[in-house]
Amino acid sequence: MIEKLQDARKKYNPILFDLICGVATSLLFSAFLYLEHFGITIKILNTVFGLFALAMFLYIPKRAILIAGFLIGLFWFYWIGYSFKYNGINNIETVITVAFAFVYMLFFGILALTNSVAIRAILLFGLSFFEPVDFNWLQIELLFVDSYFGVFKYQLFLILAAISLPNYIKKAYRLIPLLLLVLAINFNPPIQKDAPLKIKLISTDFKQDIKWNRENLRPTIELIYKEIRDAKNEGYDLILFPESVFPFYMNQADSVIQHLQELSYDIAIVAGSLLKEDNLHYNVTYMFSNGNYEVAKKMVLVPFGEYIPLPDFAKKFINEIFFAGASDFKTADAPTDFVIKGIKFRNAICYEATCQEIYEGDVDFIVASSNNAWFYPSIEPTLQKLLMRYYARKKGVTIYHSANWSGTGIIR
């Protein structure tokens, strides 16, 4: 296979050939994401595109790998810089986007250190364990989340073995390793249950540039109260609101807490807000039930959004330059579980719902809340949904997700 590609490269313009290979690889690698974004889920297409994407990385020329990595960084994460404008930093979106493209060019670029198909396969499998700059939204197994293959590490290993071994076998037997693909098929998916409660998921559409305006505070609170009353009258057991739907420090708003406590005698309420303790800031979820309430602090923060994953001297400099001197959010030491009407729910706030830590231990149901207005309009909510689906299917968990702007739904 390598020899055939090299012959074709010599026959045509090498630069153009590498460009075509790089573009084709990035498109195959990103196809499932954009198909899902437009409401198209076809398992056979996702299966074939995923296989060919990985095969291309094993066989294409070195320069094509760099091109593919750069474009994958663009296709998957062009929206990363959108949030900076809400921190008063304008005209930096392009810089952030290109920076992430270079990060993933280097991420996949390790494959370009060798022409060996076997070594590339081993390196690509190794990359599935690596998270550049503490950001885990590129999971290689995610390509197969809606395919005929499974999303476990051993299945990725089998797929890589199946598409790399033919390069080392005589022509008559070259296709035999493809039988390994049968072992990677998702024959026994984990059982995902439905919570035995009637749950109302609230979707809001507050734009990020007006969400925190003081004049919008009273209408927002009244809208929330109305949604709670309507859900109660409709017979719901639980109502779930998006992240920071109450855009203030809830623990400094006694009247709001008291009113929610009164409403919670008839229906459990889970809603996002902020909390300030000892001059420390937390992104939190409040759960009100039977006149009482609990607070769940976020455990996993968004790199470069809620904390800076760099040494202290660099962290302080970036916070001063880009975030007006604000310090990182603080975190909880462990996930928080709410028991609502006898049923246990693990709480997750936005990015947390796409992280392994939230799914550890005894977890059947998750209540997740997000604010996706930071990145509107983009594919970010779609990628977030696919990542939650990836973890839900690996762990046999059902996720009840409420989001501002896009992404609300039950994820299995």
Short mmCIF file of C-alpha atoms in Angstrom, two decimals:
data_model
loop_
_atom_site.label_atom_id
_atom_site.label_comp_id
_atom_site.label_asym_id
_atom_site.label_seq_id
_atom_site.Cartn_x
_atom_site.Cartn_y
_atom_site.Cartn_z
CA MET A 1 0.00 0.00 0.00
CA ILE A 2 2.81 2.39 0.93
CA GLU A 3 4.60 1.58 -2.31
CA LYS A 4 1.48 2.28 -4.39
CA LEU A 5 1.00 5.65 -2.70
CA GLN A 6 4.64 6.53 -3.28
CA ASP A 7 4.36 5.59 -6.95
CA ALA A 8 1.24 7.74 -7.34
CA ARG A 9 2.98 10.61 -5.55
CA LYS A 10 5.91 10.42 -7.98
CA LYS A 11 3.58 10.29 -10.97
CA TYR A 12 1.72 13.45 -9.96
CA ASN A 13 2.74 16.71 -8.28
CA PRO A 14 3.96 15.64 -4.79
CA ILE A 15 2.71 18.80 -3.07
CA LEU A 16 -0.72 18.55 -4.67
CA PHE A 17 -0.85 14.82 -3.89
CA ASP A 18 -0.02 15.43 -0.22
CA LEU A 19 -2.58 18.22 -0.03
CA ILE A 20 -5.32 16.01 -1.47
CA CYS A 21 -4.43 13.17 0.92
CA GLY A 22 -4.41 15.52 3.91
CA VAL A 23 -7.72 17.13 3.01
CA ALA A 24 -9.35 13.74 2.32
CA THR A 25 -8.15 12.36 5.67
CA SER A 26 -9.47 15.34 7.62
CA LEU A 27 -12.84 15.17 5.86
CA LEU A 28 -13.20 11.45 6.56
CA PHE A 29 -12.17 12.01 10.19
CA SER A 30 -14.74 14.81 10.64
CA ALA A 31 -17.62 13.47 8.55
CA PHE A 32 -19.57 11.84 11.40
CA LEU A 33 -19.50 15.10 13.38
CA TYR A 34 -20.92 17.26 10.59
CA LEU A 35 -23.45 14.64 9.54
CA GLU A 36 -24.74 14.57 13.13
CA HIS A 37 -24.81 18.37 13.20
CA PHE A 38 -27.23 18.33 10.28
CA GLY A 39 -29.33 15.56 11.81
CA ILE A 40 -27.94 12.69 9.73
CA THR A 41 -26.96 9.48 11.53
CA ILE A 42 -26.13 6.61 9.17
CA LYS A 43 -24.19 3.84 10.87
CA ILE A 44 -22.71 2.30 7.74
CA LEU A 45 -21.37 5.66 6.56
CA ASN A 46 -19.87 6.43 9.97
CA THR A 47 -18.30 2.96 10.04
CA VAL A 48 -16.74 3.24 6.58
CA PHE A 49 -15.60 6.85 7.00
CA GLY A 50 -14.02 6.05 10.37
CA LEU A 51 -12.13 3.05 9.00
CA PHE A 52 -10.81 4.96 6.01
CA ALA A 53 -9.83 7.96 8.18
CA LEU A 54 -7.65 5.79 10.41
CA ALA A 55 -6.26 3.87 7.43
CA MET A 56 -5.28 7.11 5.73
CA PHE A 57 -3.29 8.17 8.79
CA LEU A 58 -1.37 4.90 8.62
CA TYR A 59 -0.51 5.04 4.92
CA ILE A 60 -0.40 8.65 3.66
CA PRO A 61 2.85 10.64 3.22
CA LYS A 62 4.33 12.50 6.17
CA ARG A 63 3.47 15.97 4.93
CA ALA A 64 -0.14 14.89 4.36
CA ILE A 65 -0.37 13.90 8.04
CA LEU A 66 0.55 17.43 9.10
CA ILE A 67 -2.04 18.88 6.73
CA ALA A 68 -4.70 16.50 8.03
CA GLY A 69 -3.92 17.31 11.67
CA PHE A 70 -4.09 21.05 11.03
CA LEU A 71 -7.44 20.77 9.23
CA ILE A 72 -8.92 18.47 11.89
CA GLY A 73 -8.01 21.10 14.47
CA LEU A 74 -9.91 23.66 12.37
CA PHE A 75 -12.94 21.48 11.59
CA TRP A 76 -13.39 20.32 15.18
CA PHE A 77 -12.40 23.42 17.16
CA TYR A 78 -12.81 26.56 15.04
CA TRP A 79 -15.26 27.80 17.70
CA ILE A 80 -12.82 27.77 20.63
CA GLY A 81 -12.00 31.46 20.36
CA TYR A 82 -15.62 32.63 20.29
CA SER A 83 -15.89 32.95 24.07
CA PHE A 84 -13.03 35.45 24.39
CA LYS A 85 -15.10 38.35 23.06
CA TYR A 86 -17.38 38.02 26.10
CA ASN A 87 -14.36 38.68 28.29
CA GLY A 88 -13.76 41.97 26.49
CA ILE A 89 -11.02 40.56 24.25
CA ASN A 90 -11.79 41.32 20.62
CA ASN A 91 -10.06 40.30 17.40
CA ILE A 92 -8.39 37.24 18.91
CA GLU A 93 -10.74 34.54 17.62
CA THR A 94 -8.63 33.82 14.55
CA VAL A 95 -5.44 33.61 16.61
CA ILE A 96 -7.01 31.09 19.02
CA THR A 97 -8.46 29.05 16.14
CA VAL A 98 -5.14 28.84 14.31
CA ALA A 99 -3.34 28.02 17.56
CA PHE A 100 -5.62 25.03 18.14
CA ALA A 101 -5.10 23.92 14.55
CA PHE A 102 -1.34 23.93 15.15
CA VAL A 103 -1.81 22.02 18.43
CA TYR A 104 -3.55 19.20 16.56
CA MET A 105 -1.10 19.36 13.69
CA LEU A 106 1.58 18.57 16.29
CA PHE A 107 -0.71 16.06 18.02
CA PHE A 108 -1.08 13.95 14.87
CA GLY A 109 2.33 15.05 13.62
CA ILE A 110 4.01 12.41 15.76
CA LEU A 111 2.82 9.90 13.14
CA ALA A 112 4.92 11.75 10.59
CA LEU A 113 8.11 10.73 12.39
CA THR A 114 8.00 7.36 10.63
CA ASN A 115 6.83 5.66 7.45
CA SER A 116 6.28 2.37 9.26
CA VAL A 117 2.60 1.44 9.21
CA ALA A 118 2.94 -0.69 12.34
CA ILE A 119 4.66 2.05 14.32
CA ARG A 120 2.07 4.58 13.17
CA ALA A 121 -0.69 2.25 14.35
CA ILE A 122 0.96 1.96 17.77
CA LEU A 123 1.46 5.73 17.97
CA LEU A 124 -2.13 6.42 16.93
CA PHE A 125 -3.38 4.06 19.63
CA GLY A 126 -1.11 5.84 22.11
CA LEU A 127 -2.56 9.21 21.09
CA SER A 128 -5.99 7.99 22.21
CA PHE A 129 -4.69 8.24 25.80
CA PHE A 130 -3.22 11.73 25.40
CA GLU A 131 -5.05 15.04 26.02
CA PRO A 132 -3.16 18.11 24.75
CA VAL A 133 -3.37 21.14 27.10
CA ASP A 134 -5.71 19.10 29.36
CA PHE A 135 -8.43 19.32 26.69
CA ASN A 136 -10.09 15.96 26.03
CA TRP A 137 -12.60 16.75 23.28
CA LEU A 138 -10.74 14.85 20.58
CA GLN A 139 -11.31 11.20 21.41
CA ILE A 140 -10.21 8.97 18.53
CA GLU A 141 -12.80 6.32 19.44
CA LEU A 142 -15.50 8.98 19.03
CA LEU A 143 -15.42 8.29 15.29
CA PHE A 144 -17.34 5.09 15.99
CA VAL A 145 -19.87 6.32 18.56
CA ASP A 146 -22.69 5.93 16.03
CA SER A 147 -21.28 3.10 13.96
CA TYR A 148 -21.29 -0.70 14.01
CA PHE A 149 -18.08 -0.72 16.03
CA GLY A 150 -17.71 -0.19 19.77
CA VAL A 151 -15.91 2.67 21.50
CA PHE A 152 -13.72 0.74 23.93
CA LYS A 153 -9.92 0.83 23.76
CA TYR A 154 -9.60 -2.85 22.85
CA GLN A 155 -11.94 -2.29 19.89
CA LEU A 156 -9.83 0.62 18.65
CA PHE A 157 -6.76 -1.60 19.01
CA LEU A 158 -8.41 -4.34 16.94
CA ILE A 159 -9.41 -1.85 14.23
CA LEU A 160 -5.87 -0.46 13.99
CA ALA A 161 -4.44 -3.99 13.87
CA ALA A 162 -6.88 -5.02 11.14
CA ILE A 163 -5.98 -2.12 8.85
CA SER A 164 -2.23 -2.18 9.48
CA LEU A 165 -1.38 -5.93 9.33
CA PRO A 166 -2.29 -6.38 5.62
CA ASN A 167 0.79 -4.31 4.82
CA TYR A 168 2.98 -7.11 6.21
CA ILE A 169 1.25 -10.17 4.77
CA LYS A 170 1.70 -11.82 1.40
CA LYS A 171 -0.83 -10.85 -1.21
CA ALA A 172 -2.79 -14.13 -1.16
CA TYR A 173 -3.54 -13.77 2.56
CA ARG A 174 -3.53 -10.00 2.83
CA LEU A 175 -7.22 -9.62 3.65
CA ILE A 176 -7.27 -12.16 6.48
CA PRO A 177 -6.45 -9.57 9.22
CA LEU A 178 -9.64 -7.73 8.31
CA LEU A 179 -11.47 -10.50 10.15
CA LEU A 180 -10.33 -8.75 13.32
CA LEU A 181 -12.94 -6.10 12.52
CA VAL A 182 -15.64 -8.62 13.42
CA LEU A 183 -14.29 -8.67 16.99
CA ALA A 184 -14.58 -4.88 17.12
CA ILE A 185 -18.32 -4.91 16.35
CA ASN A 186 -20.51 -3.66 19.17
CA PHE A 187 -22.42 -6.91 19.83
CA ASN A 188 -23.28 -6.28 23.51
CA PRO A 189 -23.87 -2.59 24.20
CA PRO A 190 -24.28 -1.66 27.89
CA ILE A 191 -27.85 -1.50 29.17
CA GLN A 192 -29.01 2.08 29.71
CA LYS A 193 -32.05 2.53 31.93
CA ASP A 194 -34.62 5.31 32.18
CA ALA A 195 -34.97 7.06 35.52
CA PRO A 196 -38.39 6.19 37.08
CA LEU A 197 -39.31 9.87 37.33
CA LYS A 198 -41.09 12.31 35.05
CA ILE A 199 -38.37 14.81 34.20
CA LYS A 200 -38.81 18.12 32.38
CA LEU A 201 -35.71 19.42 30.60
CA ILE A 202 -35.68 23.18 30.07
CA SER A 203 -34.01 24.68 27.01
CA THR A 204 -33.34 28.42 27.07
CA ASP A 205 -32.02 30.80 24.43
CA PHE A 206 -30.35 33.59 26.40
CA LYS A 207 -27.62 35.18 24.29
CA GLN A 208 -24.31 35.39 26.10
CA ASP A 209 -23.90 39.14 25.53
CA ILE A 210 -27.20 39.91 27.32
CA LYS A 211 -27.40 37.01 29.77
CA TRP A 212 -25.59 38.88 32.54
CA ASN A 213 -27.18 42.31 32.00
CA ARG A 214 -28.77 43.55 35.20
CA GLU A 215 -31.96 44.73 33.47
CA ASN A 216 -32.63 41.16 32.32
CA LEU A 217 -32.37 39.67 35.80
CA ARG A 218 -35.97 40.08 36.95
CA PRO A 219 -37.53 38.77 33.67
CA THR A 220 -35.18 35.77 33.81
CA ILE A 221 -36.18 34.90 37.37
CA GLU A 222 -39.88 35.27 36.58
CA LEU A 223 -39.48 33.01 33.54
CA ILE A 224 -37.83 30.36 35.72
CA TYR A 225 -40.62 30.55 38.29
CA LYS A 226 -43.22 30.19 35.53
CA GLU A 227 -41.48 27.12 34.11
CA ILE A 228 -41.46 25.54 37.57
CA ARG A 229 -45.17 26.23 38.14
CA ASP A 230 -46.07 24.87 34.70
CA ALA A 231 -43.99 21.70 35.25
CA LYS A 232 -45.65 21.16 38.63
CA ASN A 233 -49.12 21.52 37.08
CA GLU A 234 -48.14 19.07 34.33
CA GLY A 235 -47.26 16.42 36.92
CA TYR A 236 -43.46 16.40 36.60
CA ASP A 237 -41.33 15.06 39.45
CA LEU A 238 -38.20 16.99 38.51
CA ILE A 239 -37.36 20.07 36.46
CA LEU A 240 -33.81 20.62 35.20
CA PHE A 241 -32.49 24.03 34.12
CA PRO A 242 -29.28 24.95 32.22
CA GLU A 243 -25.94 25.96 33.68
CA SER A 244 -25.92 29.37 35.40
CA VAL A 245 -29.59 29.93 34.54
CA PHE A 246 -29.55 32.11 37.64
CA PRO A 247 -26.77 34.52 36.54
CA PHE A 248 -25.65 35.63 39.99
CA TYR A 249 -24.29 34.32 43.29
CA MET A 250 -27.30 32.39 44.54
CA ASN A 251 -26.00 32.20 48.11
CA GLN A 252 -26.25 36.00 48.22
CA ALA A 253 -29.92 36.00 47.12
CA ASP A 254 -31.88 34.78 50.15
CA SER A 255 -35.29 35.69 48.72
CA VAL A 256 -34.71 33.55 45.61
CA ILE A 257 -33.55 30.59 47.69
CA GLN A 258 -36.58 30.87 49.99
CA HIS A 259 -39.01 30.98 47.07
CA LEU A 260 -37.39 27.96 45.41
CA GLN A 261 -37.57 26.09 48.70
CA GLU A 262 -41.31 26.77 48.86
CA LEU A 263 -41.82 25.60 45.27
CA SER A 264 -39.76 22.43 45.87
CA TYR A 265 -42.42 20.85 48.11
CA ASP A 266 -44.30 19.94 44.92
CA ILE A 267 -41.45 19.38 42.44
CA ALA A 268 -37.68 18.86 42.68
CA ILE A 269 -35.68 21.69 41.06
CA VAL A 270 -32.14 21.45 39.69
CA ALA A 271 -30.67 24.73 38.42
CA GLY A 272 -27.27 26.23 37.74
CA SER A 273 -25.88 29.33 39.40
CA LEU A 274 -22.71 30.72 41.01
CA LEU A 275 -21.47 30.56 44.58
CA LYS A 276 -19.01 32.75 46.48
CA GLU A 277 -17.38 31.46 49.68
CA ASP A 278 -14.40 33.02 51.48
CA ASN A 279 -13.75 35.15 48.40
CA LEU A 280 -13.54 32.01 46.24
CA HIS A 281 -15.76 31.56 43.19
CA TYR A 282 -17.53 28.34 42.21
CA ASN A 283 -19.64 27.23 39.27
CA VAL A 284 -22.42 25.26 40.96
CA THR A 285 -25.72 23.45 40.68
CA TYR A 286 -28.48 23.87 43.26
CA MET A 287 -30.92 21.06 43.97
CA PHE A 288 -34.14 21.98 45.84
CA SER A 289 -36.43 19.26 47.17
CA ASN A 290 -39.02 19.11 49.98
CA GLY A 291 -38.10 22.57 51.23
CA ASN A 292 -34.36 21.84 51.48
CA TYR A 293 -31.47 22.38 49.12
CA GLU A 294 -28.01 21.04 48.32
CA VAL A 295 -25.16 22.56 46.33
CA ALA A 296 -22.89 20.70 43.90
CA LYS A 297 -19.64 22.44 43.03
CA LYS A 298 -18.08 21.84 39.66
CA MET A 299 -15.19 19.38 39.84
CA VAL A 300 -13.66 19.52 36.34
CA LEU A 301 -12.99 22.99 34.93
CA VAL A 302 -12.69 24.02 31.27
CA PRO A 303 -9.03 24.52 30.31
CA PHE A 304 -8.36 28.13 29.25
CA GLY A 305 -12.00 28.94 30.07
CA GLU A 306 -12.31 28.42 33.82
CA TYR A 307 -8.67 27.72 34.62
CA ILE A 308 -5.26 28.03 32.96
CA PRO A 309 -3.41 24.66 32.69
CA LEU A 310 0.04 26.29 32.92
CA PRO A 311 2.62 26.99 35.64
CA ASP A 312 1.69 29.71 38.16
CA PHE A 313 3.82 32.46 36.59
CA ALA A 314 2.25 31.92 33.16
CA LYS A 315 -1.22 31.48 34.67
CA LYS A 316 -1.00 34.85 36.45
CA PHE A 317 0.21 36.60 33.28
CA ILE A 318 -2.60 35.17 31.12
CA ASN A 319 -5.26 35.95 33.73
CA GLU A 320 -4.03 39.55 33.87
CA ILE A 321 -3.87 39.98 30.09
CA PHE A 322 -6.97 38.08 28.97
CA PHE A 323 -9.28 37.83 31.99
CA ALA A 324 -8.92 41.24 33.69
CA GLY A 325 -6.98 39.73 36.60
CA ALA A 326 -9.73 37.29 37.56
CA SER A 327 -8.49 34.13 39.24
CA ASP A 328 -9.39 30.60 38.23
CA PHE A 329 -12.64 29.10 39.45
CA LYS A 330 -12.26 26.69 42.37
CA THR A 331 -13.41 23.08 42.27
CA ALA A 332 -14.89 20.32 44.35
CA ASP A 333 -12.68 17.37 45.28
CA ALA A 334 -15.19 14.73 44.16
CA PRO A 335 -18.39 14.40 42.10
CA THR A 336 -21.70 15.21 43.80
CA ASP A 337 -24.69 12.88 43.82
CA PHE A 338 -28.24 14.12 44.39
CA VAL A 339 -30.91 11.76 45.71
CA ILE A 340 -34.20 12.94 44.22
CA LYS A 341 -37.36 11.10 45.25
CA GLY A 342 -35.26 8.06 46.14
CA ILE A 343 -33.29 8.00 42.85
CA LYS A 344 -29.59 8.86 42.74
CA PHE A 345 -28.34 11.27 40.07
CA ARG A 346 -24.73 12.28 39.48
CA ASN A 347 -24.42 16.02 38.82
CA ALA A 348 -22.36 17.34 35.89
CA ILE A 349 -21.86 20.92 34.76
CA CYS A 350 -21.12 21.37 31.04
CA TYR A 351 -17.52 20.23 30.34
CA GLU A 352 -17.70 17.78 33.25
CA ALA A 353 -20.26 15.68 31.40
CA THR A 354 -17.58 14.96 28.78
CA CYS A 355 -14.96 13.82 31.29
CA GLN A 356 -14.15 10.35 32.59
CA GLU A 357 -14.10 11.46 36.24
CA ILE A 358 -17.85 12.08 36.37
CA TYR A 359 -18.64 8.51 35.32
CA GLU A 360 -16.53 6.75 37.93
CA GLY A 361 -18.23 4.71 40.65
CA ASP A 362 -21.87 3.68 40.87
CA VAL A 363 -23.64 5.85 38.29
CA ASP A 364 -26.85 5.10 36.40
CA PHE A 365 -28.25 8.58 35.81
CA ILE A 366 -26.68 11.98 35.31
CA VAL A 367 -28.27 15.43 35.39
CA ALA A 368 -26.12 17.67 33.20
CA SER A 369 -26.44 21.38 32.56
CA SER A 370 -24.67 23.54 29.97
CA ASN A 371 -24.43 27.06 28.65
CA ASN A 372 -23.56 26.72 24.97
CA ALA A 373 -24.24 30.37 24.17
CA TRP A 374 -20.51 31.00 24.66
CA PHE A 375 -19.90 29.29 21.30
CA TYR A 376 -22.99 30.11 19.26
CA PRO A 377 -23.26 29.54 16.33
CA SER A 378 -21.01 26.50 15.92
CA ILE A 379 -20.79 22.72 16.03
CA GLU A 380 -19.78 22.84 19.72
CA PRO A 381 -23.16 21.58 21.05
CA THR A 382 -23.06 18.69 18.56
CA LEU A 383 -19.56 17.68 19.58
CA GLN A 384 -20.54 17.95 23.24
CA LYS A 385 -23.57 15.74 22.66
CA LEU A 386 -21.49 13.09 20.86
CA LEU A 387 -18.92 13.08 23.66
CA MET A 388 -21.65 12.62 26.27
CA ARG A 389 -23.11 9.81 24.15
CA TYR A 390 -19.63 8.25 23.97
CA TYR A 391 -19.27 8.15 27.76
CA ALA A 392 -22.91 7.19 28.33
CA ARG A 393 -22.53 4.14 26.07
CA LYS A 394 -19.20 3.13 27.56
CA LYS A 395 -20.58 3.28 31.09
CA GLY A 396 -24.23 2.30 30.55
CA VAL A 397 -25.44 5.67 31.84
CA THR A 398 -28.43 7.81 30.83
CA ILE A 399 -27.85 11.57 30.77
CA TYR A 400 -30.58 14.18 31.24
CA HIS A 401 -29.14 17.33 29.70
CA SER A 402 -30.50 20.86 29.87
CA ALA A 403 -28.69 23.54 27.89
CA ASN A 404 -28.86 27.22 27.11
CA TRP A 405 -29.06 27.78 23.36
CA SER A 406 -28.63 24.22 22.06
CA GLY A 407 -28.19 20.60 23.16
CA THR A 408 -31.09 19.88 25.50
CA GLY A 409 -32.26 16.26 25.48
CA ILE A 410 -31.91 12.75 26.87
CA ILE A 411 -28.60 11.21 25.84
CA ARG A 412 -28.05 7.45 25.66
#
